[in-house]
Coordinates of C-alpha atoms in Angstrom, one line a residue:
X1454 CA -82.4 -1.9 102.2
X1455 CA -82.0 1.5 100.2
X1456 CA -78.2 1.3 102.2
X1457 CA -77.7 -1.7 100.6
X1458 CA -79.2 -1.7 96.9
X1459 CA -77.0 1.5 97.5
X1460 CA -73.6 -0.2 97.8
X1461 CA -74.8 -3.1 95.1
X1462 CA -75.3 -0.4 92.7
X1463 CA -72.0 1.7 93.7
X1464 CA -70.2 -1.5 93.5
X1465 CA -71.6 -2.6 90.3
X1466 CA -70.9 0.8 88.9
X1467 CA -67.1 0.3 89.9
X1468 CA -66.8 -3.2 88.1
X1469 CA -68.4 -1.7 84.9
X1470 CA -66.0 1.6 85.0
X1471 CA -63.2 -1.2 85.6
X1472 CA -64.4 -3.0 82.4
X1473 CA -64.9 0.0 80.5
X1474 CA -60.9 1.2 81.4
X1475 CA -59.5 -2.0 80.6
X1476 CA -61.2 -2.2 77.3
X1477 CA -60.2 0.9 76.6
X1478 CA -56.7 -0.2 77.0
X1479 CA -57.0 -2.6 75.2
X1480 CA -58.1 -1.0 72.2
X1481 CA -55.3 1.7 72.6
X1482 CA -52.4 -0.9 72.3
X1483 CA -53.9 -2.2 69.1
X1484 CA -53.8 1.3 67.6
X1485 CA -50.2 1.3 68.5
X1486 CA -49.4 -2.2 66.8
X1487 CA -50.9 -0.5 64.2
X1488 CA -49.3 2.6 64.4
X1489 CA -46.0 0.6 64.7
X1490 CA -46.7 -1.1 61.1
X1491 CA -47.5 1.6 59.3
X1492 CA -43.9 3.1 59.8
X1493 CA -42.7 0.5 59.0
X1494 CA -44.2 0.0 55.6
X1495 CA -43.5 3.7 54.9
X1496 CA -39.6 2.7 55.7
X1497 CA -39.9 -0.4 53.2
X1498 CA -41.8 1.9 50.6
X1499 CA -39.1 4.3 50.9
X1500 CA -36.3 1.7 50.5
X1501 CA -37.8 0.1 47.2
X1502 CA -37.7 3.6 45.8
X1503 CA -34.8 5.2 46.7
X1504 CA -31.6 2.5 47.2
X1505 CA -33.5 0.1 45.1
X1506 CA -33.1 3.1 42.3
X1507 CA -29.5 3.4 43.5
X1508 CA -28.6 0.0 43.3
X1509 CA -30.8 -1.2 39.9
X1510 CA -29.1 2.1 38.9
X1511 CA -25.7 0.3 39.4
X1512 CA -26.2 -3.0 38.0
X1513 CA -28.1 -1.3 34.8
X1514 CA -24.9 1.1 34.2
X1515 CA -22.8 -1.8 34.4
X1516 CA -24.5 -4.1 32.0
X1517 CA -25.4 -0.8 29.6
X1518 CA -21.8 0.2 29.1
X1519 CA -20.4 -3.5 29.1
X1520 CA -22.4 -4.6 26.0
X1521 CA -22.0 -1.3 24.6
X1522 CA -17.9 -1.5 24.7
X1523 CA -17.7 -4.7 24.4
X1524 CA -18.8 -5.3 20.7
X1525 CA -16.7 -3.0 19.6
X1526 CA -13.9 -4.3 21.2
X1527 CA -14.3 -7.5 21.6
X1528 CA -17.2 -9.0 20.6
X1529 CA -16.9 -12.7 21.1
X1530 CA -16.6 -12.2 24.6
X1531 CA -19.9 -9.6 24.9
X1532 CA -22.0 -12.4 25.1
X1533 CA -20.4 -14.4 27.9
X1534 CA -20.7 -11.2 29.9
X1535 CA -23.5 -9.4 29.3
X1536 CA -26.4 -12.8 30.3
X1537 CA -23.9 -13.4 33.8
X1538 CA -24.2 -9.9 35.0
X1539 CA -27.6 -9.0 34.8
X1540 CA -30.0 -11.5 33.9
X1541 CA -33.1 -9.8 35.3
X1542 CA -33.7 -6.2 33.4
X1543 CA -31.0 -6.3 31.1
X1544 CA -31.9 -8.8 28.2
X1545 CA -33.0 -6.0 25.5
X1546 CA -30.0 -3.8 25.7
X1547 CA -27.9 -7.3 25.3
X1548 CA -29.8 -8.3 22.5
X1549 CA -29.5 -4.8 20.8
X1550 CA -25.7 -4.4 20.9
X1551 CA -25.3 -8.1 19.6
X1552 CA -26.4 -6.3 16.4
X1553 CA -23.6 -4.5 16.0
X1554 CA -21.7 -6.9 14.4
X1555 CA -22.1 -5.3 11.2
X1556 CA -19.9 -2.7 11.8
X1557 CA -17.5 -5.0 12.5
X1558 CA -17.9 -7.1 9.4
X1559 CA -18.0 -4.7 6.7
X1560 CA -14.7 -3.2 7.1
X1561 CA -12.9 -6.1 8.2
X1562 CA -13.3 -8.3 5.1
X1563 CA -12.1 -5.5 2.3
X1564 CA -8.9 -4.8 3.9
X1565 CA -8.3 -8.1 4.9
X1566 CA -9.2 -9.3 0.8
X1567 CA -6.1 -6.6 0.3
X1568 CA -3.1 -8.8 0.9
X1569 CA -4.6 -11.6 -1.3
X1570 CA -2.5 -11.1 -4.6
X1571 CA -1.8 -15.1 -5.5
X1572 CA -5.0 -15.3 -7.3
X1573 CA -3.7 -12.7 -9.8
X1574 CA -1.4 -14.7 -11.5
X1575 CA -2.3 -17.4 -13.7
X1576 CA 1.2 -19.3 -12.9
X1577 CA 1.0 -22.2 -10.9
X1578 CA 3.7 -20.9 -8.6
X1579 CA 1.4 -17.4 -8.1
X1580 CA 4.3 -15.5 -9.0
X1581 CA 3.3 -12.3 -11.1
X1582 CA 5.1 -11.4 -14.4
X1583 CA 3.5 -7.7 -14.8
X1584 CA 4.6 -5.4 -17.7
X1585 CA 4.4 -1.6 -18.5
X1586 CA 3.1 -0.5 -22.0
X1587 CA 3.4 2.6 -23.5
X1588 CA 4.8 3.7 -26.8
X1589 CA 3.5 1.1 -28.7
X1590 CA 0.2 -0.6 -27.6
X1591 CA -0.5 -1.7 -31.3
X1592 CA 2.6 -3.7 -30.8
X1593 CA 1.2 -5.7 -28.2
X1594 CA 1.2 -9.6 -29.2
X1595 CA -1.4 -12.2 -27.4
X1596 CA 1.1 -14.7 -26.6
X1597 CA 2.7 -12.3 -24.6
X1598 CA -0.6 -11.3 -23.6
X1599 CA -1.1 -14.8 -22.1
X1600 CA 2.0 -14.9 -20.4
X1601 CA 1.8 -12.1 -18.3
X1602 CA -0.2 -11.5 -14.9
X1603 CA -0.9 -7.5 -15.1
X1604 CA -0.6 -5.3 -17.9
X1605 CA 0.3 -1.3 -16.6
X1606 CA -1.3 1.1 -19.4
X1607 CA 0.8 3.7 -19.0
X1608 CA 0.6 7.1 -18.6
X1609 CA -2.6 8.9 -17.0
X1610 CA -1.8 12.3 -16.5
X1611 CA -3.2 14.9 -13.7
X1612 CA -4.8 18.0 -15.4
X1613 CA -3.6 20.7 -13.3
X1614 CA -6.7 23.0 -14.0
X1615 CA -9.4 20.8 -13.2
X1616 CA -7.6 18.1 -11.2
X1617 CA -9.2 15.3 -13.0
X1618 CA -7.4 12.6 -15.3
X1619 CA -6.6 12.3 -18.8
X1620 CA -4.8 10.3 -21.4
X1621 CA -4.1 10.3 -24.8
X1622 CA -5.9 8.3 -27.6
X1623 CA -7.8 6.2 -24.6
X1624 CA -10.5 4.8 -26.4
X1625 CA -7.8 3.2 -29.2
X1626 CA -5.5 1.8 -26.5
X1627 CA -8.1 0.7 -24.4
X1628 CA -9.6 -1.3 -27.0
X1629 CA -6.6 -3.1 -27.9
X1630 CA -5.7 -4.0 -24.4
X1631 CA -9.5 -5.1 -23.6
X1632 CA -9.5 -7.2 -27.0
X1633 CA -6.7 -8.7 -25.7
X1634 CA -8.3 -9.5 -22.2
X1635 CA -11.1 -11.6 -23.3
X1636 CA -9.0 -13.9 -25.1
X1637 CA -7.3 -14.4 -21.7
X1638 CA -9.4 -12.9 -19.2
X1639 CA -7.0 -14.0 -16.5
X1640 CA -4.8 -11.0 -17.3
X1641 CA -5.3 -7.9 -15.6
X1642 CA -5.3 -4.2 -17.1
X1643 CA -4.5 -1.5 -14.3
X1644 CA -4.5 1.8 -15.1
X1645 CA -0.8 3.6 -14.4
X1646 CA -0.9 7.4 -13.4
X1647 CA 2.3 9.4 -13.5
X1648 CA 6.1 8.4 -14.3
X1649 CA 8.9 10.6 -14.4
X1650 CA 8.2 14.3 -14.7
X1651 CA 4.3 13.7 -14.5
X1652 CA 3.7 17.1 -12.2
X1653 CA 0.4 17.7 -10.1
X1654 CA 0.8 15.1 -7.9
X1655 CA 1.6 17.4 -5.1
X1656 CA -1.0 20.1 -5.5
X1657 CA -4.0 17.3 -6.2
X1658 CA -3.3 15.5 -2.8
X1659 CA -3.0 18.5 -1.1
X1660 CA -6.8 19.3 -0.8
X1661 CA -9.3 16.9 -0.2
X1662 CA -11.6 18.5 -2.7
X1663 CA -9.1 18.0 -5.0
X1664 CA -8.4 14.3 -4.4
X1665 CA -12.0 13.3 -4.8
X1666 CA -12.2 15.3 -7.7
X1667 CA -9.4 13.4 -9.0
X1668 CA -10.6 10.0 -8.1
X1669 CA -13.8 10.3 -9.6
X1670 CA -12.2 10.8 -12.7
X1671 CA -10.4 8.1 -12.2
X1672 CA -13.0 5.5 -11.0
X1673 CA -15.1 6.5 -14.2
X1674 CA -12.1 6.2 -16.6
X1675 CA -11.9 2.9 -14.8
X1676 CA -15.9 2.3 -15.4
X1677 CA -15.9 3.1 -19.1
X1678 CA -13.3 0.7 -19.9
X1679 CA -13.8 -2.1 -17.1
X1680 CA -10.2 -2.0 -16.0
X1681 CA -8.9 -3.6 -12.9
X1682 CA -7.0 -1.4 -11.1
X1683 CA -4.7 1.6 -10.4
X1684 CA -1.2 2.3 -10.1
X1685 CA 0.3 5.5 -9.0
X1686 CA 3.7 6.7 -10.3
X1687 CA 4.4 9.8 -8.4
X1688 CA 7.8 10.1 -8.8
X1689 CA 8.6 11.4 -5.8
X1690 CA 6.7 12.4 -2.9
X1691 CA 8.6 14.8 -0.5
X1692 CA 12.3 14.9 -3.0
X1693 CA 10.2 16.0 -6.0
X1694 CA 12.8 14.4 -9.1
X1695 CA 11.3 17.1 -11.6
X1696 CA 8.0 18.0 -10.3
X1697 CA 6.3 20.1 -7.6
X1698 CA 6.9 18.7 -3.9
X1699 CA 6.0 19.4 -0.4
X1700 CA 7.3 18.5 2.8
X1701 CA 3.5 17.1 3.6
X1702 CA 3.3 15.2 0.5
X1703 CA 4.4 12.3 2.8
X1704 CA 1.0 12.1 4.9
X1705 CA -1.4 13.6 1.9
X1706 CA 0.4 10.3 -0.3
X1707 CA -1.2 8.7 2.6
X1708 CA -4.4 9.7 2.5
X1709 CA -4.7 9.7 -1.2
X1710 CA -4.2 5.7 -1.3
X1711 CA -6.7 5.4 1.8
X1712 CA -9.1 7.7 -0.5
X1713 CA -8.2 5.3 -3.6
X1714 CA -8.5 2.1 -2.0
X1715 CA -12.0 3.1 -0.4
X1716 CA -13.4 3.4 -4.0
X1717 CA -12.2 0.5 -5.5
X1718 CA -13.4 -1.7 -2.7
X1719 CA -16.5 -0.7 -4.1
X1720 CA -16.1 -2.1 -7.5
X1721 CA -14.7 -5.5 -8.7
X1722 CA -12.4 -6.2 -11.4
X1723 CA -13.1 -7.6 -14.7
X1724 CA -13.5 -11.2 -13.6
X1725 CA -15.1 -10.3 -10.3
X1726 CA -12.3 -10.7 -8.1
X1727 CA -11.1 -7.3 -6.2
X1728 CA -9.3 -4.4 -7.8
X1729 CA -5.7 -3.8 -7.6
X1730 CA -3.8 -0.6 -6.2
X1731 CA -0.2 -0.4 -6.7
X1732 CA 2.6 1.9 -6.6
X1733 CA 5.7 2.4 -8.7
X1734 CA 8.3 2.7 -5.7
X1735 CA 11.8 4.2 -5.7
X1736 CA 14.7 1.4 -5.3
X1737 CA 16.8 3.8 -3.0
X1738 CA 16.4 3.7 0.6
X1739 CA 16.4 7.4 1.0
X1740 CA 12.5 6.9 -0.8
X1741 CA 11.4 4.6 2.1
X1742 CA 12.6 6.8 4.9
X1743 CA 11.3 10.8 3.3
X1744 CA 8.8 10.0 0.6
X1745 CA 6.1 7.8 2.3
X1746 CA 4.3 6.1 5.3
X1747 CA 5.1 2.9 5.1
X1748 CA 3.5 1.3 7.9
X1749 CA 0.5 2.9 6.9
X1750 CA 0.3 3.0 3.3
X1751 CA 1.0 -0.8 3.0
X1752 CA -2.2 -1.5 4.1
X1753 CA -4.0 -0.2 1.4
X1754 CA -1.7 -1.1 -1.2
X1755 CA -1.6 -5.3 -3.5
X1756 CA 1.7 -4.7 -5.1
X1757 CA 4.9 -2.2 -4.3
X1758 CA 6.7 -2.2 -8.0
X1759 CA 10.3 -1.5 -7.3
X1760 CA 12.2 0.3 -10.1
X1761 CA 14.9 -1.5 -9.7
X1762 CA 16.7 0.1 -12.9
X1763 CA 18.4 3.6 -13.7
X1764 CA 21.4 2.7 -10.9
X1765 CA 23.8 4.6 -13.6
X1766 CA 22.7 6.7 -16.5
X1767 CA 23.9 10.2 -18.1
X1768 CA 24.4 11.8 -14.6
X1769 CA 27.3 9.2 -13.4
X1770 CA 30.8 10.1 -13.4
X1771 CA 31.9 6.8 -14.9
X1772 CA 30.3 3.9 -16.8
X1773 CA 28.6 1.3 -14.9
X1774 CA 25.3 -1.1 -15.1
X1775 CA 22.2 0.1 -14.3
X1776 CA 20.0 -2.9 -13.7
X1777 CA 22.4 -5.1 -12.2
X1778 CA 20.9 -8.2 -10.0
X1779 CA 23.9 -7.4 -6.8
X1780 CA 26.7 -5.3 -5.9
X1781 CA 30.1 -6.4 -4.1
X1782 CA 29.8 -5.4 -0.3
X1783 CA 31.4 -2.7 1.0
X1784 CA 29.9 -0.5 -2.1
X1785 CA 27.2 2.3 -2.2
X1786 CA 26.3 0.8 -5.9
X1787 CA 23.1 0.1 -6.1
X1788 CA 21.7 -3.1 -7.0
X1789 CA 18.5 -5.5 -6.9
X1790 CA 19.4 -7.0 -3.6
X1791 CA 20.3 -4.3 -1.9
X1792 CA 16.7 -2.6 -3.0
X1793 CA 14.7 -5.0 -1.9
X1794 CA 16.3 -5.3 1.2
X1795 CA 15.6 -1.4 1.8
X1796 CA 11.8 -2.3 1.3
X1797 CA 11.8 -5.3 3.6
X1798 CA 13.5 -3.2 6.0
X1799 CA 11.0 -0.4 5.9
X1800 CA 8.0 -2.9 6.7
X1801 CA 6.7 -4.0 2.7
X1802 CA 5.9 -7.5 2.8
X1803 CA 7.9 -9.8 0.8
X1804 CA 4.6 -10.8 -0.7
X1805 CA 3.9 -7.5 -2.1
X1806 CA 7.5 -7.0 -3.6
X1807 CA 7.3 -7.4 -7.2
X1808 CA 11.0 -6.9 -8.8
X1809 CA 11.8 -4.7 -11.8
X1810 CA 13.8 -5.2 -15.0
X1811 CA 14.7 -3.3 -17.7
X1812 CA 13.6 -3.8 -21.6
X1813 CA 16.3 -0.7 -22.1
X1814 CA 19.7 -0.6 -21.8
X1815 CA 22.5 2.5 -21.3
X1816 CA 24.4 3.6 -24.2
X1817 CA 27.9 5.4 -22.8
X1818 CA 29.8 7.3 -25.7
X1819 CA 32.9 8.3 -25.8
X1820 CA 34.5 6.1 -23.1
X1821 CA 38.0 7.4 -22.2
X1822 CA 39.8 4.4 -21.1
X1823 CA 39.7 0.4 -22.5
X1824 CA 40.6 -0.7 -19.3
X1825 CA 38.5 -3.4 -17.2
X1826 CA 36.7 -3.5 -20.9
X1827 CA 35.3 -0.2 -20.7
X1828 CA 33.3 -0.7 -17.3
X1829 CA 33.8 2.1 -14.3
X1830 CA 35.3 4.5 -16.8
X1831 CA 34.9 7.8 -17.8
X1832 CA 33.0 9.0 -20.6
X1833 CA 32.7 12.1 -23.0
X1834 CA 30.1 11.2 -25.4
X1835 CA 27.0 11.3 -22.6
X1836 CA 24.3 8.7 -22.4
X1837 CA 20.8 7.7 -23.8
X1838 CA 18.6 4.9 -23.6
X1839 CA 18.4 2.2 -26.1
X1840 CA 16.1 -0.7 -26.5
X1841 CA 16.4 -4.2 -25.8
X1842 CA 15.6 -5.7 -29.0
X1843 CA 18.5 -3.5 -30.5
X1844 CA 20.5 -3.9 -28.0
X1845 CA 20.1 -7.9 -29.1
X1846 CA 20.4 -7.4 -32.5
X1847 CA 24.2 -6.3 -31.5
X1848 CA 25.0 -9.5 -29.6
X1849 CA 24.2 -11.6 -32.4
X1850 CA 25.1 -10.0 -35.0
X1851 CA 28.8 -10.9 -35.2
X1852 CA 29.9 -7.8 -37.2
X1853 CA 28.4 -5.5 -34.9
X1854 CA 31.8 -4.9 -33.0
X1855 CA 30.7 -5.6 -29.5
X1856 CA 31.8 -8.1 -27.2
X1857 CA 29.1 -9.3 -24.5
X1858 CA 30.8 -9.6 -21.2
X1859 CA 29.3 -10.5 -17.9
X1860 CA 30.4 -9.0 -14.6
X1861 CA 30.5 -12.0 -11.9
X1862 CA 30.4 -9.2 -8.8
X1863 CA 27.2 -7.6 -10.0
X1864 CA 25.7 -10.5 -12.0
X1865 CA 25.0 -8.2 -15.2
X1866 CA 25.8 -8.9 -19.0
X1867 CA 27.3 -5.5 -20.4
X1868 CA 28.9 -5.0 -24.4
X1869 CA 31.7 -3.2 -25.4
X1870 CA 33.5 -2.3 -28.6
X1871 CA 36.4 0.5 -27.2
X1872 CA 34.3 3.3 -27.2
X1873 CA 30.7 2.5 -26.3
X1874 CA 29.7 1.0 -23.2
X1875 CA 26.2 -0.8 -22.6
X1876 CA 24.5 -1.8 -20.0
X1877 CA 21.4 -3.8 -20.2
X1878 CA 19.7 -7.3 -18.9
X1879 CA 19.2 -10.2 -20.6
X1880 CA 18.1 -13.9 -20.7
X1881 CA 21.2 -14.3 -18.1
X1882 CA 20.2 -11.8 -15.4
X1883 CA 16.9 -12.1 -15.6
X1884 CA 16.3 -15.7 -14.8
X1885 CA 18.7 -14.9 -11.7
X1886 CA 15.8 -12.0 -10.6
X1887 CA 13.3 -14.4 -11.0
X1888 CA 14.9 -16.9 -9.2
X1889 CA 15.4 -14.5 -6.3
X1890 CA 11.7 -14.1 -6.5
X1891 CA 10.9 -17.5 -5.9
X1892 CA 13.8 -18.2 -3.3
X1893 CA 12.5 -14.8 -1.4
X1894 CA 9.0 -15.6 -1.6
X1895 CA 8.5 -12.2 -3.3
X1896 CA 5.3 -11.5 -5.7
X1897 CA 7.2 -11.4 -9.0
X1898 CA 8.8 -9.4 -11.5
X1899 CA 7.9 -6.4 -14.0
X1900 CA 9.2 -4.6 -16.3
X1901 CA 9.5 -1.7 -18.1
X1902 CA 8.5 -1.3 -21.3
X1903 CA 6.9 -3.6 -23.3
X1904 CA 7.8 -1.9 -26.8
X1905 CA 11.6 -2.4 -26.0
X1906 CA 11.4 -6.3 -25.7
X1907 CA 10.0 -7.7 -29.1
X1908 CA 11.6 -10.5 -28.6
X1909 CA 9.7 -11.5 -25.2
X1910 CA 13.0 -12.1 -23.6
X1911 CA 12.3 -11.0 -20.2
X1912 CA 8.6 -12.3 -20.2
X1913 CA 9.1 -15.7 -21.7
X1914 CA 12.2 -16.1 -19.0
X1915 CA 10.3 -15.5 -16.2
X1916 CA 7.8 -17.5 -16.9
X1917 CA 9.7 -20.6 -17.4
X1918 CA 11.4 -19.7 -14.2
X1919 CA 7.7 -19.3 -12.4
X1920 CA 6.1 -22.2 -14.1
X1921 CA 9.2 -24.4 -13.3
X1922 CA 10.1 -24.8 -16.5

């Protein structure tokens, strides 16, 4: 009996050890599905943070620096790609550089306003008839007033002390030309700084602190007496003519019409439309290839005034005209045509070219030889200036002793009477320069001066050529 509750209880003691191992085992192969998962959450823990970081970092670079570039450069299509590449995180810094238009459209409208001269002339072709006063601005009569586009009141002058700008008797001629303006407010006064001998141009743009200096005097000369414009006369940048001049007057002539241009974008003219810089330019073709920029300076300039005038005068060897509309080929004489075609060459739009002529003719004395009627010879007596409106007064007066003549090769009207030779333009070449304008889609036709012209000769036939008249 004891034998064999003995064996019962050895053999139940077996099957409970038995149990007791196998739930033991049990148990230890949960702890290693257990153990298994936990590494692997730790691996997908660590993935998130670190190639997650990598590749966010990626896409986030990407989207960061495209909207960033890409309203600067091109901002149209910023917004196609900016939304496509990175919908999830990247909607603020899309939204941000989408702002940055303004940039954009602040600069772009001013110089783009700059090539918009048509507006300035009250013709119904928009071709300009623009005039330079400046001996005589009590002389200055409104019908003329009305028939011109741009009135130059000539000359500011550079002080070469304190770099700022004066002019003589401003608040008398100011007043007449203003008085003028509001009975025609289409007219425009620009303000003309320079001419020939006017020094300081060279040792104003040569300093930066100089230049503002200078056009702050100028922007509040232009304040005071609510003028329109300005128009620089630096005769010459680089070859000098009479004045001071530096081999880097050609980039500083550059920077001083960037400078200028900057602060009359922030001002309107009289009528609210946008101030006017111009330039009185050289009519050889040595000016457009040593004195300036022209691919650069363009941009900030309305109107190029050509000088086309002073082609012979007391430095010539033998008589000849000196505002003549053409030359024969084959010649170095220069001429109109051939000037203009020098600036078209150099890059000036034909829509900024305004043509001069000449209230002034040349008086030769003492002309050697009667041959060809006095024209291409030698003289003895030297050379001067006289005005138009004398000049006139000889054609029709028929006691004068000169004969008119007109030279078919260079399209010019000349006078002769064996001795004195004179050069000049009239009713005749005139209407052919404005002509040319028209055919050569130019911007118009200016002269200089007013004073010489009483008779409105060169005004009243432009106009009737521009109006269609």
């Amino acid at each position: 009996m004891h034998k064999k509750i003995s064996k019962l209880l050895i053999l139940m003691l077996a099957v409970v050890m038995a149990a007791c191992v196998m739930v033991s085992c049990g148990v230890t192969d949960k702890t290693a599905d257990v153990s298994t998962a936990t590494p692997t959450a730790d691996a997908t823990s660590t993935a998130t943070s670190t190639p997650e970081g990598d590749s966010t970092a990626t896409p986030t670079v990407a989207p960061t620096n495209a909207p960033t570039d890409a309203p600067t450069n091109a901002p149209t299509d910023a917004p196609t790609s900016a939304p496509t590449s990175a919908p999830t995180g990247t909607p603020t810094p899309t939204v941000a550089p989408t702002a940055t238009p303004k940039p954009t459209a602040t600069p772009t409208p001013k110089p783009t306003a700059t090539p918009t001269p048509k507006p300035t002339s009250s013709a119904s072709s928009g071709k300009i008839v623009a005039t330079y006063i400046y001996s005589n601005y009590g002389g200055l009569k409104q019908e003329d007033v009305e028939n011109v586009d741009i009135i130059y009141a000539a000359f500011g002058l550079i002080d070469q002390e304190t770099y700022t700008m004066t002019f003589r008797k401003a608040d008398n001629k100011m007043k007449i030309l203003t008085d003028a303006r509001k009975k025609d407010p289409d007219t425009k006064i620009v303000l003309s700084i320079g001419g020939w001998g006017a020094d300081g141009f060279s040792q104003m743009a040569g300093s930066s602190t100089r230049r503002k200096t200078f056009i702050d005097s100028v922007m509040a000369f232009i304040d005071k007496y609510q003028l329109d414009g300005v128009d620089l006369d630096w005769e010459y940048p680089v070859t000098g003519g009479d004045i001071v001049h530096s081999d880097n007057d050609k980039n500083n002539f550059t920077r001083l019409l960037k400078e200028f241009r900057e602060a009359l974008n922030q001002r309107t003219a009289s009528d609210g439309s946008k101030m006017l810089l111009t330039i009185a330019a050289a009519a050889d073709y040595g000016y457009w290839k040593d004195s300036i920029n022209v691919k650069q300076a363009i941009q900030y300039l309305d109107y190029v005034n050509l000088m086309t005038y002073d082609y012979n005068g007391s430095w010539s060897y033998v008589t000849g005209h000196h505002t003549n509309y053409s030359a024969p080929s084959g010649t170095w004489d220069g001429s109109m045509v051939s000037s203009v075609r020098y600036a078209l060459d150099a890059g000036v739009p034909a829509s900024k070219i305004i043509v001069g002529a000449a209230a002034y003719g040349k008086e030769f004395k003492g002309v050697t030889s009667k041959a060809n009627n006095g024209l291409g010879q030698t003289f003895t007596g030297g050379c001067k200036d006289i005005d138009l409106s004398e000049i006139m007064d000889l054609v029709n007066n028929p006691n004068s002793g000169f004969t008119r003549y007109w030279d078919s090769q260079y399209n010019a009207p000349y006078l002769f009477d064996g001795s004195t030779f004179i050069c000049y333009d009239d009713a005749e070449s005139v209407k052919l320069k404005a002509e040319y304008v028209v055919k050569n889609k130019l911007a118009g036709i200016m002269f200089w001066e007013y004073d010489g012209d009483s008779d409105s000769i060169i005004i009243n036939t432009s106009r009737e050529v521009f109006d269609g008249k």
